[in-house]
């Protein structure tokens, strides 16, 4: 009787394994990082070589505060590109690229994020309002919007605040082309942010 039970159990396990083998495989997950900007040997901005800056991770709403690549295909409907992800949450992706660009094209003594315990002269804080693809007249377009505030670290005083926004048409409709447009949009908005920091820092 015990031998018969073992045989039935073995047959059941084989059948179960066979059933598992025919389940559809999930699509592979592709992880993207923002394309790097072209390197600049000589800083494009100068005048703050003795100053330091801490870039804080911006606040974002729950939908953007994830590693999904967001898209608004029509009207107010929000969605994501299936099977594709950023290499980190969108606010961190935005912050890290801004830090890299600041180090690349500015003469600031040091630029870091808020977790590096850098007692910086200035803090750059803000809200990431848009970091997504929208469709305008059936044309996919990357939109990045950032509400920025530059803060004097010693006094806590807000030196200045400003809204930044750029729109970059996507040259195609596939995810790699979307990612490329995000990189180009990031270069443009970061240039505007850095230019503003240099203009208002000594106010």
Short mmCIF file of C-alpha atoms in Angstrom, two decimals:
data_model
loop_
_atom_site.label_atom_id
_atom_site.label_comp_id
_atom_site.label_asym_id
_atom_site.label_seq_id
_atom_site.Cartn_x
_atom_site.Cartn_y
_atom_site.Cartn_z
CA UNK A 1 0.00 0.00 0.00
CA UNK A 2 2.83 2.37 0.94
CA UNK A 3 4.66 1.52 -2.32
CA UNK A 4 1.50 2.26 -4.31
CA UNK A 5 1.14 5.67 -2.62
CA UNK A 6 4.76 6.52 -3.49
CA UNK A 7 4.15 5.65 -7.14
CA UNK A 8 1.05 7.85 -7.31
CA UNK A 9 2.98 10.72 -5.67
CA UNK A 10 5.85 10.39 -8.15
CA UNK A 11 3.49 10.42 -11.12
CA UNK A 12 1.74 13.51 -9.72
CA UNK A 13 5.02 15.36 -9.31
CA UNK A 14 6.10 14.54 -12.85
CA UNK A 15 2.76 15.77 -14.18
CA UNK A 16 3.05 18.97 -12.14
CA UNK A 17 6.57 19.67 -13.44
CA UNK A 18 5.38 19.05 -16.98
CA UNK A 19 2.55 21.52 -16.52
CA UNK A 20 4.97 24.14 -15.18
CA UNK A 21 7.23 23.78 -18.18
CA UNK A 22 4.53 24.96 -20.58
CA UNK A 23 3.78 28.21 -18.72
CA UNK A 24 4.59 31.29 -20.85
CA UNK A 25 7.89 32.97 -20.01
CA UNK A 26 7.75 36.60 -18.85
CA UNK A 27 9.18 39.25 -21.14
CA UNK A 28 12.76 40.26 -20.28
CA UNK A 29 13.11 43.46 -18.26
CA UNK A 30 15.31 46.12 -19.89
CA UNK A 31 16.92 48.66 -17.57
CA UNK A 32 17.98 52.05 -18.92
CA UNK A 33 20.15 54.88 -17.63
CA UNK A 34 20.09 58.44 -18.94
CA UNK A 35 22.55 58.89 -21.81
CA UNK A 36 25.64 60.81 -20.77
CA UNK A 37 26.13 64.32 -22.09
CA UNK A 38 29.13 65.13 -24.26
CA UNK A 39 32.22 65.76 -22.16
CA UNK A 40 33.45 69.33 -21.75
CA UNK A 41 37.09 69.80 -20.73
CA UNK A 42 36.85 73.52 -19.87
CA UNK A 43 33.99 74.53 -17.50
CA UNK A 44 31.30 76.59 -19.20
CA UNK A 45 30.44 78.43 -15.96
CA UNK A 46 32.89 80.11 -13.60
CA UNK A 47 32.86 82.34 -10.53
CA UNK A 48 31.97 79.86 -7.77
CA UNK A 49 35.25 77.97 -7.54
CA UNK A 50 35.44 78.43 -3.76
CA UNK A 51 31.83 77.34 -3.15
CA UNK A 52 30.20 73.95 -2.60
CA UNK A 53 26.70 72.76 -3.47
CA UNK A 54 24.50 69.93 -2.22
CA UNK A 55 21.80 68.74 -4.64
CA UNK A 56 18.86 67.23 -2.76
CA UNK A 57 16.77 64.46 -4.25
CA UNK A 58 13.64 66.27 -5.47
CA UNK A 59 10.19 65.44 -4.19
CA UNK A 60 7.90 63.72 -6.71
CA UNK A 61 4.35 62.44 -6.62
CA UNK A 62 3.76 58.73 -6.11
CA UNK A 63 3.43 57.97 -9.82
CA UNK A 64 6.77 59.57 -10.76
CA UNK A 65 8.53 58.39 -7.61
CA UNK A 66 9.36 55.01 -9.12
CA UNK A 67 11.72 53.43 -11.63
CA UNK A 68 9.02 53.11 -14.30
CA UNK A 69 9.33 55.13 -17.53
CA UNK A 70 6.16 57.20 -17.44
CA UNK A 71 4.00 58.14 -20.42
CA UNK A 72 0.71 60.01 -20.82
CA UNK A 73 -0.63 58.54 -24.08
CA UNK A 74 -3.74 60.71 -24.21
CA UNK A 75 -5.30 63.39 -22.07
CA UNK A 76 -4.99 62.74 -18.34
CA UNK A 77 -4.43 58.98 -18.61
CA UNK A 78 -1.10 57.87 -17.16
CA UNK A 79 0.74 54.72 -18.11
CA UNK A 80 4.25 53.25 -18.31
CA UNK A 81 6.39 51.57 -20.95
CA UNK A 82 6.03 47.85 -20.26
CA UNK A 83 9.20 45.81 -19.84
CA UNK A 84 11.38 48.90 -19.37
CA UNK A 85 12.73 50.58 -16.25
CA UNK A 86 15.13 53.31 -15.19
CA UNK A 87 18.18 52.15 -13.26
CA UNK A 88 16.84 54.03 -10.20
CA UNK A 89 13.76 55.96 -9.15
CA UNK A 90 13.09 58.91 -11.47
CA UNK A 91 13.92 61.65 -8.89
CA UNK A 92 17.30 59.99 -8.24
CA UNK A 93 17.93 59.59 -11.98
CA UNK A 94 17.22 63.32 -12.42
CA UNK A 95 19.37 64.30 -9.43
CA UNK A 96 22.36 62.19 -10.43
CA UNK A 97 22.40 63.53 -13.98
CA UNK A 98 22.18 67.12 -12.66
CA UNK A 99 25.14 66.48 -10.34
CA UNK A 100 27.19 64.99 -13.17
CA UNK A 101 26.46 67.97 -15.41
CA UNK A 102 27.32 70.43 -12.65
CA UNK A 103 30.63 68.73 -12.07
CA UNK A 104 31.28 68.70 -15.80
CA UNK A 105 30.50 72.26 -16.83
CA UNK A 106 30.83 74.33 -13.62
CA UNK A 107 33.83 75.37 -11.52
CA UNK A 108 32.17 74.65 -8.17
CA UNK A 109 34.66 73.31 -5.63
CA UNK A 110 32.42 70.32 -4.84
CA UNK A 111 28.97 69.09 -5.81
CA UNK A 112 27.31 66.17 -4.02
CA UNK A 113 23.92 64.85 -2.97
CA UNK A 114 22.32 65.24 0.45
CA UNK A 115 23.52 61.82 1.62
CA UNK A 116 27.22 62.63 1.33
CA UNK A 117 27.24 64.78 4.50
CA UNK A 118 28.84 67.65 2.62
CA UNK A 119 28.49 70.87 4.62
CA UNK A 120 27.85 72.86 1.48
CA UNK A 121 27.56 76.60 1.03
CA UNK A 122 24.36 76.11 -0.98
CA UNK A 123 21.54 73.60 -1.19
CA UNK A 124 19.54 72.99 -4.35
CA UNK A 125 16.10 71.67 -3.45
CA UNK A 126 12.89 71.25 -5.40
CA UNK A 127 9.99 69.26 -6.79
CA UNK A 128 10.15 67.08 -9.89
CA UNK A 129 6.79 67.92 -11.43
CA UNK A 130 7.18 66.20 -14.82
CA UNK A 131 9.50 63.44 -15.98
CA UNK A 132 7.45 61.68 -18.63
CA UNK A 133 6.46 61.36 -22.25
CA UNK A 134 3.34 63.14 -23.47
CA UNK A 135 1.72 63.06 -26.88
CA UNK A 136 1.25 66.40 -28.66
CA UNK A 137 -0.52 66.15 -32.01
CA UNK A 138 0.39 62.43 -32.02
CA UNK A 139 4.08 63.33 -31.53
CA UNK A 140 5.71 61.72 -28.45
CA UNK A 141 7.51 64.40 -26.49
CA UNK A 142 9.61 64.18 -23.34
CA UNK A 143 8.63 66.79 -20.74
CA UNK A 144 10.77 67.54 -17.69
CA UNK A 145 9.63 70.20 -15.19
CA UNK A 146 11.43 71.14 -11.99
CA UNK A 147 10.45 73.64 -9.27
CA UNK A 148 13.83 74.72 -7.91
CA UNK A 149 14.91 76.60 -4.79
CA UNK A 150 18.48 77.64 -4.00
CA UNK A 151 19.09 77.81 -0.25
CA UNK A 152 21.90 79.37 1.78
CA UNK A 153 22.96 76.48 4.01
CA UNK A 154 24.27 78.64 6.84
CA UNK A 155 21.22 80.87 7.27
CA UNK A 156 18.55 78.60 5.79
CA UNK A 157 17.39 81.52 3.65
CA UNK A 158 15.86 80.79 0.25
CA UNK A 159 17.99 82.84 -2.14
CA UNK A 160 15.72 82.37 -5.12
CA UNK A 161 13.11 80.03 -6.59
CA UNK A 162 12.25 79.32 -10.19
CA UNK A 163 10.24 76.98 -12.39
CA UNK A 164 12.13 75.14 -15.15
CA UNK A 165 10.55 73.15 -17.96
CA UNK A 166 11.71 71.71 -21.28
CA UNK A 167 10.02 69.66 -24.00
CA UNK A 168 12.03 67.44 -26.32
CA UNK A 169 10.36 65.66 -29.30
CA UNK A 170 11.15 61.96 -29.57
CA UNK A 171 12.76 60.98 -32.86
CA UNK A 172 10.74 57.78 -33.20
CA UNK A 173 8.40 55.78 -31.00
CA UNK A 174 10.53 52.99 -29.51
CA UNK A 175 11.82 53.00 -25.94
CA UNK A 176 15.53 53.49 -26.85
CA UNK A 177 14.53 56.60 -28.80
CA UNK A 178 12.47 57.78 -25.84
CA UNK A 179 15.47 57.33 -23.53
CA UNK A 180 17.65 59.30 -25.95
CA UNK A 181 15.14 62.17 -25.85
CA UNK A 182 15.18 62.08 -22.04
CA UNK A 183 18.95 62.50 -22.20
CA UNK A 184 18.69 65.49 -24.53
CA UNK A 185 15.96 67.09 -22.42
CA UNK A 186 18.06 66.59 -19.28
CA UNK A 187 21.02 68.36 -20.90
CA UNK A 188 18.85 71.35 -21.77
CA UNK A 189 17.11 71.76 -18.41
CA UNK A 190 20.33 71.18 -16.46
CA UNK A 191 22.09 73.89 -18.45
CA UNK A 192 19.27 76.30 -17.56
CA UNK A 193 19.40 75.32 -13.87
CA UNK A 194 23.18 75.73 -13.64
CA UNK A 195 23.03 79.09 -15.40
CA UNK A 196 20.41 80.25 -12.89
CA UNK A 197 22.45 79.03 -9.90
CA UNK A 198 25.43 81.08 -11.06
CA UNK A 199 23.27 84.15 -11.61
CA UNK A 200 21.56 84.18 -8.19
CA UNK A 201 24.06 82.50 -5.83
CA UNK A 202 25.60 85.73 -4.56
CA UNK A 203 22.31 87.56 -4.01
#
